[in-house]
PDB file of C-alpha atoms in Angstrom:
ATOM      1  CA  MET M 718      -7.352 -16.985-184.292  1.00  0.00           C
ATOM      2  CA  ILE M 719      -5.432 -18.674-187.103  1.00  0.00           C
ATOM      3  CA  SER M 720      -3.087 -16.223-188.813  1.00  0.00           C
ATOM      4  CA  PRO M 721      -3.085 -15.738-192.611  1.00  0.00           C
ATOM      5  CA  VAL M 722       0.376 -17.350-192.734  1.00  0.00           C
ATOM      6  CA  ASP M 723      -0.904 -20.388-190.818  1.00  0.00           C
ATOM      7  CA  ARG M 724      -3.822 -20.708-193.229  1.00  0.00           C
ATOM      8  CA  GLN M 725      -1.486 -20.535-196.209  1.00  0.00           C
ATOM      9  CA  LEU M 726       0.879 -23.061-194.640  1.00  0.00           C
ATOM     10  CA  ILE M 727      -1.966 -25.503-194.032  1.00  0.00           C
ATOM     11  CA  ALA M 728      -3.107 -25.057-197.639  1.00  0.00           C
ATOM     12  CA  LEU M 729       0.404 -25.984-198.818  1.00  0.00           C
ATOM     13  CA  LEU M 730       0.516 -29.111-196.658  1.00  0.00           C
ATOM     14  CA  VAL M 731      -2.972 -30.519-197.242  1.00  0.00           C
ATOM     15  CA  ASP M 732      -1.775 -32.657-200.172  1.00  0.00           C
ATOM     16  CA  GLY M 733       0.062 -34.926-197.723  1.00  0.00           C
ATOM     17  CA  ARG M 734       3.365 -34.716-199.643  1.00  0.00           C
ATOM     18  CA  PHE M 735       6.743 -33.642-198.275  1.00  0.00           C
ATOM     19  CA  HIS M 736       7.709 -29.989-198.674  1.00  0.00           C
ATOM     20  CA  SER M 737      11.156 -28.708-197.777  1.00  0.00           C
ATOM     21  CA  GLY M 738      11.626 -25.852-195.377  1.00  0.00           C
ATOM     22  CA  THR M 739      13.156 -23.811-198.203  1.00  0.00           C
ATOM     23  CA  GLU M 740      10.145 -24.466-200.436  1.00  0.00           C
ATOM     24  CA  LEU M 741       7.699 -23.480-197.716  1.00  0.00           C
ATOM     25  CA  ALA M 742       9.680 -20.368-196.799  1.00  0.00           C
ATOM     26  CA  GLY M 743       9.713 -19.249-200.429  1.00  0.00           C
ATOM     27  CA  ALA M 744       6.018 -19.813-200.906  1.00  0.00           C
ATOM     28  CA  LEU M 745       5.152 -17.976-197.689  1.00  0.00           C
ATOM     29  CA  GLY M 746       7.688 -15.176-198.070  1.00  0.00           C
ATOM     30  CA  VAL M 747       9.181 -15.780-194.630  1.00  0.00           C
ATOM     31  CA  SER M 748      12.412 -17.225-193.227  1.00  0.00           C
ATOM     32  CA  ARG M 749      12.959 -20.936-192.590  1.00  0.00           C
ATOM     33  CA  SER M 750      13.037 -20.261-188.848  1.00  0.00           C
ATOM     34  CA  ALA M 751       9.652 -18.545-189.152  1.00  0.00           C
ATOM     35  CA  VAL M 752       8.344 -21.627-190.975  1.00  0.00           C
ATOM     36  CA  TRP M 753       9.501 -23.762-188.052  1.00  0.00           C
ATOM     37  CA  LYS M 754       7.684 -21.527-185.565  1.00  0.00           C
ATOM     38  CA  HIS M 755       4.483 -21.678-187.576  1.00  0.00           C
ATOM     39  CA  LEU M 756       4.761 -25.469-187.831  1.00  0.00           C
ATOM     40  CA  GLN M 757       5.078 -25.627-184.059  1.00  0.00           C
ATOM     41  CA  GLY M 758       1.958 -23.512-183.784  1.00  0.00           C
ATOM     42  CA  LEU M 759       0.053 -25.909-186.034  1.00  0.00           C
ATOM     43  CA  SER M 760       1.176 -28.806-183.859  1.00  0.00           C
ATOM     44  CA  GLU M 761      -0.320 -27.015-180.856  1.00  0.00           C
ATOM     45  CA  LEU M 762      -3.632 -26.934-182.751  1.00  0.00           C
ATOM     46  CA  GLY M 763      -3.512 -30.719-182.884  1.00  0.00           C
ATOM     47  CA  ILE M 764      -2.360 -30.916-186.505  1.00  0.00           C
ATOM     48  CA  GLU M 765       0.021 -33.875-186.727  1.00  0.00           C
ATOM     49  CA  ILE M 766       3.114 -32.999-188.793  1.00  0.00           C
ATOM     50  CA  LEU M 767       5.966 -35.308-189.743  1.00  0.00           C
ATOM     51  CA  ALA M 768       9.484 -33.900-190.126  1.00  0.00           C
ATOM     52  CA  VAL M 769      12.019 -36.053-191.981  1.00  0.00           C
ATOM     53  CA  SER M 770      15.604 -34.946-192.537  1.00  0.00           C
ATOM     54  CA  GLY M 771      16.349 -34.519-196.223  1.00  0.00           C
ATOM     55  CA  LYS M 772      12.682 -34.598-197.186  1.00  0.00           C
ATOM     56  CA  GLY M 773      11.023 -31.816-195.245  1.00  0.00           C
ATOM     57  CA  TYR M 774       7.584 -31.638-193.681  1.00  0.00           C
ATOM     58  CA  ARG M 775       4.203 -33.174-194.390  1.00  0.00           C
ATOM     59  CA  LEU M 776       0.955 -33.871-192.623  1.00  0.00           C
ATOM     60  CA  ALA M 777       0.804 -37.248-190.917  1.00  0.00           C
ATOM     61  CA  THR M 778      -2.297 -37.928-193.032  1.00  0.00           C
ATOM     62  CA  PRO M 779      -3.760 -35.837-195.878  1.00  0.00           C
ATOM     63  CA  MET M 780      -6.402 -33.285-194.977  1.00  0.00           C
ATOM     64  CA  ASP M 781      -9.154 -31.576-196.967  1.00  0.00           C
ATOM     65  CA  LEU M 782     -10.107 -28.135-195.721  1.00  0.00           C
ATOM     66  CA  LEU M 783     -13.686 -26.945-195.606  1.00  0.00           C
ATOM     67  CA  ASP M 784     -14.642 -24.483-198.305  1.00  0.00           C
ATOM     68  CA  SER M 785     -18.002 -22.720-198.532  1.00  0.00           C
ATOM     69  CA  GLU M 786     -18.076 -22.735-202.350  1.00  0.00           C
ATOM     70  CA  ARG M 787     -17.376 -26.460-202.486  1.00  0.00           C
ATOM     71  CA  ILE M 788     -20.078 -27.121-199.891  1.00  0.00           C
ATOM     72  CA  PHE M 789     -22.564 -25.033-201.897  1.00  0.00           C
ATOM     73  CA  ALA M 790     -21.782 -27.171-204.945  1.00  0.00           C
ATOM     74  CA  TYR M 791     -23.235 -30.194-203.120  1.00  0.00           C
ATOM     75  CA  LEU M 792     -26.434 -28.448-202.000  1.00  0.00           C
ATOM     76  CA  HIS M 793     -29.768 -29.231-203.608  1.00  0.00           C
ATOM     77  CA  HIS M 794     -31.907 -26.310-204.740  1.00  0.00           C
ATOM     78  CA  ARG M 795     -34.306 -26.826-201.814  1.00  0.00           C
ATOM     79  CA  ALA M 796     -31.536 -26.648-199.214  1.00  0.00           C
ATOM     80  CA  SER M 797     -29.666 -23.713-200.757  1.00  0.00           C
ATOM     81  CA  GLY M 798     -32.927 -21.757-200.891  1.00  0.00           C
ATOM     82  CA  LEU M 799     -33.327 -22.118-197.127  1.00  0.00           C
ATOM     83  CA  LEU M 800     -29.881 -20.712-196.335  1.00  0.00           C
ATOM     84  CA  THR M 801     -29.307 -17.114-195.339  1.00  0.00           C
ATOM     85  CA  GLY M 802     -25.558 -17.618-195.036  1.00  0.00           C
ATOM     86  CA  LEU M 803     -22.810 -20.187-194.640  1.00  0.00           C
ATOM     87  CA  GLU M 804     -19.662 -19.408-192.675  1.00  0.00           C
ATOM     88  CA  VAL M 805     -16.538 -21.553-192.353  1.00  0.00           C
ATOM     89  CA  HIS M 806     -14.209 -20.717-189.457  1.00  0.00           C
ATOM     90  CA  GLY M 807     -10.716 -22.042-188.947  1.00  0.00           C
ATOM     91  CA  LEU M 808     -10.830 -21.795-185.170  1.00  0.00           C
ATOM     92  CA  ILE M 809     -13.802 -20.980-182.969  1.00  0.00           C
ATOM     93  CA  ALA M 810     -14.820 -21.542-179.373  1.00  0.00           C
ATOM     94  CA  SER M 811     -18.135 -23.232-180.262  1.00  0.00           C
ATOM     95  CA  THR M 812     -20.252 -23.097-183.397  1.00  0.00           C
ATOM     96  CA  ASN M 813     -23.381 -23.342-181.233  1.00  0.00           C
ATOM     97  CA  THR M 814     -22.320 -20.513-178.938  1.00  0.00           C
ATOM     98  CA  TYR M 815     -21.344 -18.334-181.882  1.00  0.00           C
ATOM     99  CA  LEU M 816     -24.762 -18.670-183.536  1.00  0.00           C
ATOM    100  CA  HIS M 817     -26.594 -18.221-180.248  1.00  0.00           C
ATOM    101  CA  GLU M 818     -24.806 -14.900-179.741  1.00  0.00           C
ATOM    102  CA  LEU M 819     -25.738 -13.805-183.264  1.00  0.00           C
ATOM    103  CA  ALA M 820     -29.357 -14.860-182.656  1.00  0.00           C
ATOM    104  CA  GLU M 821     -29.504 -12.586-179.616  1.00  0.00           C
ATOM    105  CA  GLN M 822     -28.455  -9.766-181.944  1.00  0.00           C
ATOM    106  CA  GLY M 823     -31.414 -10.434-184.248  1.00  0.00           C
ATOM    107  CA  VAL M 824     -29.660 -12.319-187.052  1.00  0.00           C
ATOM    108  CA  PRO M 825     -32.272 -14.177-189.140  1.00  0.00           C
ATOM    109  CA  GLY M 826     -32.565 -17.950-189.165  1.00  0.00           C
ATOM    110  CA  GLY M 827     -31.002 -20.096-191.830  1.00  0.00           C
ATOM    111  CA  LEU M 828     -27.397 -19.224-190.975  1.00  0.00           C
ATOM    112  CA  VAL M 829     -24.955 -22.158-190.994  1.00  0.00           C
ATOM    113  CA  CYS M 830     -21.616 -22.179-189.199  1.00  0.00           C
ATOM    114  CA  LEU M 831     -18.877 -24.778-189.643  1.00  0.00           C
ATOM    115  CA  ALA M 832     -15.423 -24.854-188.108  1.00  0.00           C
ATOM    116  CA  GLU M 833     -12.176 -26.706-188.623  1.00  0.00           C
ATOM    117  CA  ARG M 834     -11.644 -26.799-184.871  1.00  0.00           C
ATOM    118  CA  GLN M 835     -13.520 -25.833-181.720  1.00  0.00           C
ATOM    119  CA  THR M 836     -11.732 -24.885-178.534  1.00  0.00           C
ATOM    120  CA  ALA M 837     -14.859 -25.170-176.390  1.00  0.00           C
ATOM    121  CA  GLY M 838     -17.140 -27.464-178.361  1.00  0.00           C
ATOM    122  CA  LYS M 839     -20.099 -28.632-176.312  1.00  0.00           C
ATOM    123  CA  GLY M 840     -21.609 -32.052-175.827  1.00  0.00           C
ATOM    124  CA  ARG M 841     -24.456 -33.112-173.580  1.00  0.00           C
ATOM    125  CA  ARG M 842     -24.454 -32.000-169.942  1.00  0.00           C
ATOM    126  CA  GLY M 843     -21.650 -29.499-170.508  1.00  0.00           C
ATOM    127  CA  ARG M 844     -19.072 -32.035-171.658  1.00  0.00           C
ATOM    128  CA  GLN M 845     -16.401 -30.782-174.021  1.00  0.00           C
ATOM    129  CA  TRP M 846     -16.553 -32.176-177.535  1.00  0.00           C
ATOM    130  CA  VAL M 847     -13.112 -33.360-178.694  1.00  0.00           C
ATOM    131  CA  SER M 848     -12.390 -31.299-181.812  1.00  0.00           C
ATOM    132  CA  PRO M 849      -9.109 -31.949-183.642  1.00  0.00           C
ATOM    133  CA  PHE M 850      -8.367 -29.535-186.476  1.00  0.00           C
ATOM    134  CA  GLY M 851      -9.600 -30.415-189.946  1.00  0.00           C
ATOM    135  CA  ARG M 852     -10.661 -33.982-189.148  1.00  0.00           C
ATOM    136  CA  ASN M 853     -14.352 -33.938-188.298  1.00  0.00           C
ATOM    137  CA  ILE M 854     -17.582 -32.044-188.884  1.00  0.00           C
ATOM    138  CA  TYR M 855     -18.519 -29.323-186.402  1.00  0.00           C
ATOM    139  CA  LEU M 856     -21.723 -27.818-187.791  1.00  0.00           C
ATOM    140  CA  SER M 857     -24.459 -25.614-186.341  1.00  0.00           C
ATOM    141  CA  ILE M 858     -27.585 -24.055-187.829  1.00  0.00           C
ATOM    142  CA  LEU M 859     -29.603 -21.146-186.454  1.00  0.00           C
ATOM    143  CA  TRP M 860     -33.350 -21.435-187.012  1.00  0.00           C
ATOM    144  CA  ARG M 861     -36.273 -19.344-185.791  1.00  0.00           C
ATOM    145  CA  PHE M 862     -39.663 -20.766-184.819  1.00  0.00           C
ATOM    146  CA  GLN M 863     -42.971 -19.077-184.000  1.00  0.00           C
ATOM    147  CA  GLY M 864     -44.653 -21.504-181.622  1.00  0.00           C
ATOM    148  CA  GLY M 865     -42.253 -21.501-178.682  1.00  0.00           C
ATOM    149  CA  PRO M 866     -40.036 -24.299-177.349  1.00  0.00           C
ATOM    150  CA  ALA M 867     -42.964 -26.670-176.737  1.00  0.00           C
ATOM    151  CA  ALA M 868     -43.794 -26.619-180.458  1.00  0.00           C
ATOM    152  CA  ILE M 869     -40.405 -28.039-181.364  1.00  0.00           C
ATOM    153  CA  ALA M 870     -40.172 -30.757-178.727  1.00  0.00           C
ATOM    154  CA  GLY M 871     -38.492 -33.763-180.260  1.00  0.00           C
ATOM    155  CA  LEU M 872     -36.606 -31.770-182.885  1.00  0.00           C
ATOM    156  CA  SER M 873     -33.351 -33.543-181.973  1.00  0.00           C
ATOM    157  CA  LEU M 874     -34.969 -36.915-182.734  1.00  0.00           C
ATOM    158  CA  ALA M 875     -36.125 -35.680-186.148  1.00  0.00           C
ATOM    159  CA  LEU M 876     -32.647 -34.365-186.917  1.00  0.00           C
ATOM    160  CA  GLY M 877     -31.239 -37.708-185.787  1.00  0.00           C
ATOM    161  CA  VAL M 878     -33.340 -39.409-188.474  1.00  0.00           C
ATOM    162  CA  ALA M 879     -32.138 -36.852-191.023  1.00  0.00           C
ATOM    163  CA  THR M 880     -28.538 -37.556-190.034  1.00  0.00           C
ATOM    164  CA  ILE M 881     -28.926 -41.306-190.548  1.00  0.00           C
ATOM    165  CA  GLN M 882     -30.516 -40.691-193.947  1.00  0.00           C
ATOM    166  CA  ALA M 883     -27.581 -38.477-194.919  1.00  0.00           C
ATOM    167  CA  LEU M 884     -25.036 -41.039-193.736  1.00  0.00           C
ATOM    168  CA  ARG M 885     -26.749 -43.775-195.719  1.00  0.00           C
ATOM    169  CA  GLN M 886     -26.583 -41.594-198.817  1.00  0.00           C
ATOM    170  CA  LEU M 887     -22.839 -41.319-198.175  1.00  0.00           C
ATOM    171  CA  GLY M 888     -22.564 -45.109-198.082  1.00  0.00           C
ATOM    172  CA  ALA M 889     -22.540 -45.628-194.317  1.00  0.00           C
ATOM    173  CA  HIS M 890     -24.387 -48.709-193.104  1.00  0.00           C
ATOM    174  CA  ASP M 891     -25.079 -50.207-189.663  1.00  0.00           C
ATOM    175  CA  VAL M 892     -25.491 -46.686-188.284  1.00  0.00           C
ATOM    176  CA  GLY M 893     -28.224 -46.066-185.752  1.00  0.00           C
ATOM    177  CA  LEU M 894     -29.550 -43.734-183.090  1.00  0.00           C
ATOM    178  CA  LYS M 895     -29.064 -43.940-179.344  1.00  0.00           C
ATOM    179  CA  TRP M 896     -31.711 -42.021-177.441  1.00  0.00           C
ATOM    180  CA  PRO M 897     -32.027 -39.153-177.359  1.00  0.00           C
ATOM    181  CA  ASN M 898     -29.534 -37.659-179.805  1.00  0.00           C
ATOM    182  CA  ASP M 899     -26.401 -39.745-180.428  1.00  0.00           C
ATOM    183  CA  ILE M 900     -25.315 -41.380-183.678  1.00  0.00           C
ATOM    184  CA  TYR M 901     -23.803 -44.827-183.183  1.00  0.00           C
ATOM    185  CA  TRP M 902     -22.085 -47.499-185.232  1.00  0.00           C
ATOM    186  CA  ARG M 903     -21.772 -50.964-183.704  1.00  0.00           C
ATOM    187  CA  GLN M 904     -22.125 -49.573-180.159  1.00  0.00           C
ATOM    188  CA  ARG M 905     -19.437 -46.968-180.793  1.00  0.00           C
ATOM    189  CA  LYS M 906     -20.242 -43.280-180.860  1.00  0.00           C
ATOM    190  CA  LEU M 907     -19.952 -41.668-184.283  1.00  0.00           C
ATOM    191  CA  GLY M 908     -21.533 -38.312-183.524  1.00  0.00           C
ATOM    192  CA  GLY M 909     -23.942 -36.328-181.427  1.00  0.00           C
ATOM    193  CA  ILE M 910     -26.608 -33.650-181.766  1.00  0.00           C
ATOM    194  CA  LEU M 911     -27.042 -30.743-179.374  1.00  0.00           C
ATOM    195  CA  ILE M 912     -29.985 -28.347-179.630  1.00  0.00           C
ATOM    196  CA  GLU M 913     -30.141 -25.166-177.569  1.00  0.00           C
ATOM    197  CA  VAL M 914     -33.404 -23.206-177.525  1.00  0.00           C
ATOM    198  CA  SER M 915     -34.037 -19.676-176.314  1.00  0.00           C
ATOM    199  CA  GLY M 916     -37.063 -17.374-176.495  1.00  0.00           C
ATOM    200  CA  GLU M 917     -40.604 -16.906-175.279  1.00  0.00           C
ATOM    201  CA  SER M 918     -42.367 -19.889-173.709  1.00  0.00           C
ATOM    202  CA  ASP M 919     -45.347 -19.666-176.066  1.00  0.00           C
ATOM    203  CA  GLY M 920     -44.106 -17.288-178.739  1.00  0.00           C
ATOM    204  CA  PRO M 921     -41.182 -16.727-181.074  1.00  0.00           C
ATOM    205  CA  CYS M 922     -38.007 -18.586-180.179  1.00  0.00           C
ATOM    206  CA  HIS M 923     -34.773 -19.584-181.840  1.00  0.00           C
ATOM    207  CA  ALA M 924     -32.922 -22.872-181.837  1.00  0.00           C
ATOM    208  CA  VAL M 925     -29.308 -23.575-182.574  1.00  0.00           C
ATOM    209  CA  ALA M 926     -28.939 -27.154-183.762  1.00  0.00           C
ATOM    210  CA  GLY M 927     -25.400 -28.485-183.639  1.00  0.00           C
ATOM    211  CA  LEU M 928     -23.821 -31.673-184.938  1.00  0.00           C
ATOM    212  CA  GLY M 929     -20.440 -33.137-184.132  1.00  0.00           C
ATOM    213  CA  LEU M 930     -19.527 -36.002-186.470  1.00  0.00           C
ATOM    214  CA  ASN M 931     -16.256 -37.943-186.404  1.00  0.00           C
ATOM    215  CA  VAL M 932     -14.922 -38.231-189.950  1.00  0.00           C
ATOM    216  CA  ASP M 933     -11.213 -39.044-189.947  1.00  0.00           C
ATOM    217  CA  MET M 934      -9.655 -39.064-186.487  1.00  0.00           C
ATOM    218  CA  SER M 935      -6.454 -40.772-185.379  1.00  0.00           C
ATOM    219  CA  THR M 936      -6.208 -42.948-182.287  1.00  0.00           C
ATOM    220  CA  LYS M 937      -4.022 -40.295-180.672  1.00  0.00           C
ATOM    221  CA  GLN M 938      -6.571 -37.554-181.359  1.00  0.00           C
ATOM    222  CA  GLY M 939      -9.311 -39.693-179.842  1.00  0.00           C
ATOM    223  CA  GLU M 940      -7.465 -40.427-176.598  1.00  0.00           C
ATOM    224  CA  ALA M 941      -9.399 -37.702-174.772  1.00  0.00           C
ATOM    225  CA  ILE M 942     -12.762 -39.324-175.568  1.00  0.00           C
ATOM    226  CA  ASP M 943     -14.071 -41.211-172.544  1.00  0.00           C
ATOM    227  CA  GLN M 944     -16.112 -43.826-174.436  1.00  0.00           C
ATOM    228  CA  ASP M 945     -15.854 -46.153-177.423  1.00  0.00           C
ATOM    229  CA  TRP M 946     -15.898 -44.111-180.616  1.00  0.00           C
ATOM    230  CA  ALA M 947     -15.780 -44.543-184.365  1.00  0.00           C
ATOM    231  CA  ASP M 948     -15.244 -42.285-187.348  1.00  0.00           C
ATOM    232  CA  LEU M 949     -16.689 -42.253-190.832  1.00  0.00           C
ATOM    233  CA  VAL M 950     -13.495 -43.715-192.279  1.00  0.00           C
ATOM    234  CA  ALA M 951     -14.009 -46.860-190.168  1.00  0.00           C
ATOM    235  CA  VAL M 952     -17.720 -47.018-190.990  1.00  0.00           C
ATOM    236  CA  LEU M 953     -16.985 -46.859-194.727  1.00  0.00           C
ATOM    237  CA  GLY M 954     -14.385 -49.601-194.429  1.00  0.00           C
ATOM    238  CA  GLY M 955     -11.315 -47.392-194.653  1.00  0.00           C
ATOM    239  CA  SER M 956     -11.255 -47.627-198.461  1.00  0.00           C
ATOM    240  CA  ALA M 957     -11.274 -43.869-198.975  1.00  0.00           C
ATOM    241  CA  ARG M 958     -11.162 -40.733-196.861  1.00  0.00           C
ATOM    242  CA  PRO M 959     -14.547 -38.964-197.090  1.00  0.00           C
ATOM    243  CA  ASP M 960     -14.612 -35.467-198.578  1.00  0.00           C
ATOM    244  CA  ARG M 961     -15.743 -33.323-195.649  1.00  0.00           C
ATOM    245  CA  ASN M 962     -17.209 -30.722-198.012  1.00  0.00           C
ATOM    246  CA  ARG M 963     -19.448 -33.372-199.567  1.00  0.00           C
ATOM    247  CA  VAL M 964     -20.347 -34.740-196.127  1.00  0.00           C
ATOM    248  CA  SER M 965     -21.303 -31.224-195.005  1.00  0.00           C
ATOM    249  CA  GLY M 966     -23.383 -30.602-198.113  1.00  0.00           C
ATOM    250  CA  VAL M 967     -25.270 -33.886-197.846  1.00  0.00           C
ATOM    251  CA  LEU M 968     -25.985 -33.274-194.151  1.00  0.00           C
ATOM    252  CA  LEU M 969     -27.366 -29.815-194.923  1.00  0.00           C
ATOM    253  CA  ASN M 970     -29.568 -31.247-197.690  1.00  0.00           C
ATOM    254  CA  HIS M 971     -31.237 -33.420-195.052  1.00  0.00           C
ATOM    255  CA  TRP M 972     -31.163 -31.063-192.053  1.00  0.00           C
ATOM    256  CA  LEU M 973     -32.455 -27.823-193.546  1.00  0.00           C
ATOM    257  CA  PRO M 974     -35.823 -29.188-194.804  1.00  0.00           C
ATOM    258  CA  VAL M 975     -36.461 -30.782-191.385  1.00  0.00           C
ATOM    259  CA  LEU M 976     -35.885 -27.446-189.648  1.00  0.00           C
ATOM    260  CA  ALA M 977     -38.072 -25.604-192.161  1.00  0.00           C
ATOM    261  CA  GLU M 978     -40.968 -28.056-191.900  1.00  0.00           C
ATOM    262  CA  PHE M 979     -40.859 -29.219-188.283  1.00  0.00           C
ATOM    263  CA  GLU M 980     -43.490 -26.893-186.828  1.00  0.00           C
ATOM    264  CA  GLN M 981     -45.947 -28.081-189.483  1.00  0.00           C
ATOM    265  CA  ARG M 982     -45.013 -31.786-189.364  1.00  0.00           C
ATOM    266  CA  THR M 983     -43.964 -32.268-185.693  1.00  0.00           C
ATOM    267  CA  LEU M 984     -42.323 -35.317-184.178  1.00  0.00           C
ATOM    268  CA  VAL M 985     -45.120 -37.753-185.068  1.00  0.00           C
ATOM    269  CA  ASP M 986     -44.010 -37.777-188.694  1.00  0.00           C
ATOM    270  CA  TYR M 987     -40.528 -38.986-187.731  1.00  0.00           C
ATOM    271  CA  ILE M 988     -41.269 -41.515-184.966  1.00  0.00           C
ATOM    272  CA  GLU M 989     -41.502 -44.627-187.145  1.00  0.00           C
ATOM    273  CA  ASP M 990     -38.318 -43.707-189.019  1.00  0.00           C
ATOM    274  CA  TRP M 991     -36.565 -43.205-185.674  1.00  0.00           C
ATOM    275  CA  ARG M 992     -37.731 -46.582-184.407  1.00  0.00           C
ATOM    276  CA  GLU M 993     -36.345 -48.292-187.512  1.00  0.00           C
ATOM    277  CA  VAL M 994     -32.820 -47.087-186.694  1.00  0.00           C
ATOM    278  CA  ASP M 995     -33.030 -47.381-182.899  1.00  0.00           C
ATOM    279  CA  CYS M 996     -29.815 -49.183-181.904  1.00  0.00           C
ATOM    280  CA  MET M 997     -30.876 -49.616-178.260  1.00  0.00           C
ATOM    281  CA  VAL M 998     -34.008 -51.765-178.472  1.00  0.00           C
ATOM    282  CA  GLY M 999     -33.554 -54.976-176.461  1.00  0.00           C
ATOM    283  CA  LYS M1000     -30.284 -53.765-174.924  1.00  0.00           C
ATOM    284  CA  THR M1001     -29.685 -53.482-171.197  1.00  0.00           C
ATOM    285  CA  VAL M1002     -28.829 -49.903-170.308  1.00  0.00           C
ATOM    286  CA  ASP M1003     -28.232 -47.667-167.341  1.00  0.00           C
ATOM    287  CA  ILE M1004     -29.982 -44.298-167.237  1.00  0.00           C
ATOM    288  CA  SER M1005     -28.813 -41.600-164.841  1.00  0.00           C
ATOM    289  CA  ILE M1006     -30.947 -38.667-163.760  1.00  0.00           C
ATOM    290  CA  GLY M1007     -29.027 -36.522-161.341  1.00  0.00           C
ATOM    291  CA  SER M1008     -27.852 -38.779-158.523  1.00  0.00           C
ATOM    292  CA  LEU M1009     -30.392 -41.497-159.356  1.00  0.00           C
ATOM    293  CA  ALA M1010     -29.580 -44.467-161.573  1.00  0.00           C
ATOM    294  CA  HIS M1011     -31.944 -46.922-163.230  1.00  0.00           C
ATOM    295  CA  ARG M1012     -31.245 -50.128-165.124  1.00  0.00           C
ATOM    296  CA  GLY M1013     -33.496 -51.949-167.526  1.00  0.00           C
ATOM    297  CA  THR M1014     -34.077 -53.232-171.034  1.00  0.00           C
ATOM    298  CA  VAL M1015     -34.929 -50.692-173.706  1.00  0.00           C
ATOM    299  CA  ALA M1016     -38.395 -51.173-175.194  1.00  0.00           C
ATOM    300  CA  GLY M1017     -38.117 -48.317-177.691  1.00  0.00           C
ATOM    301  CA  ILE M1018     -39.670 -44.847-177.550  1.00  0.00           C
ATOM    302  CA  ASP M1019     -43.294 -43.755-177.304  1.00  0.00           C
ATOM    303  CA  ASP M1020     -45.072 -41.292-179.602  1.00  0.00           C
ATOM    304  CA  GLN M1021     -43.841 -38.349-177.522  1.00  0.00           C
ATOM    305  CA  GLY M1022     -40.238 -39.451-177.923  1.00  0.00           C
ATOM    306  CA  PHE M1023     -39.883 -40.652-174.318  1.00  0.00           C
ATOM    307  CA  LEU M1024     -37.602 -43.611-173.656  1.00  0.00           C
ATOM    308  CA  LEU M1025     -39.390 -46.820-172.637  1.00  0.00           C
ATOM    309  CA  LEU M1026     -37.512 -49.030-170.199  1.00  0.00           C
ATOM    310  CA  THR M1027     -38.550 -52.361-168.727  1.00  0.00           C
ATOM    311  CA  ASP M1028     -37.035 -52.662-165.248  1.00  0.00           C
ATOM    312  CA  ALA M1029     -36.035 -55.795-163.334  1.00  0.00           C
ATOM    313  CA  ASN M1030     -39.589 -56.157-161.985  1.00  0.00           C
ATOM    314  CA  GLY M1031     -41.074 -56.145-165.475  1.00  0.00           C
ATOM    315  CA  GLU M1032     -42.537 -52.669-165.040  1.00  0.00           C
ATOM    316  CA  LEU M1033     -42.503 -50.419-168.126  1.00  0.00           C
ATOM    317  CA  ARG M1034     -41.201 -46.966-167.268  1.00  0.00           C
ATOM    318  CA  ARG M1035     -41.041 -43.759-169.316  1.00  0.00           C
ATOM    319  CA  PHE M1036     -38.196 -41.273-169.246  1.00  0.00           C
ATOM    320  CA  ALA M1037     -38.297 -37.766-170.730  1.00  0.00           C
ATOM    321  CA  SER M1038     -34.589 -37.152-170.104  1.00  0.00           C
ATOM    322  CA  GLY M1039     -31.513 -38.785-168.702  1.00  0.00           C
ATOM    323  CA  GLU M1040     -28.000 -39.913-169.506  1.00  0.00           C
ATOM    324  CA  VAL M1041     -28.103 -43.377-171.080  1.00  0.00           C
ATOM    325  CA  SER M1042     -25.203 -45.795-171.378  1.00  0.00           C
ATOM    326  CA  PHE M1043     -24.984 -49.410-172.481  1.00  0.00           C
ATOM    327  CA  SER M1044     -24.674 -51.610-169.410  1.00  0.00           C
ATOM    328  CA  LYS M1045     -21.284 -53.336-169.094  1.00  0.00           C
ATOM    329  CA  SER M1046     -22.494 -55.987-166.622  1.00  0.00           C
TER     330      SER M1046
END
């Protein structure tokens, strides 16, 4: 957990200006040595702090903290009407896991959870999602469906389309989708979607839809990522640091209607939009399924959302799942 003093200290430093130890101690009502200890604790959270003799302390780069009221201010009437709650956490193991646990307790759908940092954020196939404090978007939504998991097959593809639409509204161009649920910019990963479903096979079920989106991440913070990556700052040309509260609000404006309407509309209504932003068509890729690996040229996706791959023999193959990577040879 982040202590109240830590929260207050972060709030004092988010402007990116230097603050002396004496100034910080006075504002927090603690000693200068206590300020130093709290600053060390923030560093352990991955918050980069500069200390300059005679000037004091400041964040290496300015930071805007998430705020539920500011996010609400960006929501359209349609989206806000679909919400049952919006929580912002400073530190959490995983926004997806948190909402899944609440779902098991009977919490209604429409609950949104965001976090400044995740200690056990999840990517595909159990990978940990790199989650520096206050730099990216870690967002999950709990939604309940009546038709069972089969009725929401392809939901991640529909939410991928919604994500691209939101990013375009924010001014991001050249963004696309890599099957089945990654957001890419110029063959560099910008974000990813993870949907976890639980419930009856042909009855009521719940889904937790999560999004990790890189917004403003330093090279040092991205060292733990094992593939080429990008953040929204780079996509937007580095002219201005995006307001994460606005980014969150715009994403929710696009995500919530998709979740509310998906059982009635299904994947078919999103296929053509997905194909228009498919960043893999014509590319040579490797797809891994367990210990088996396949190589071929991507021919798009079919109407069920399966990946179409033309192999070396010219045979068109369909894949319902698998780990896809751009071929480096």
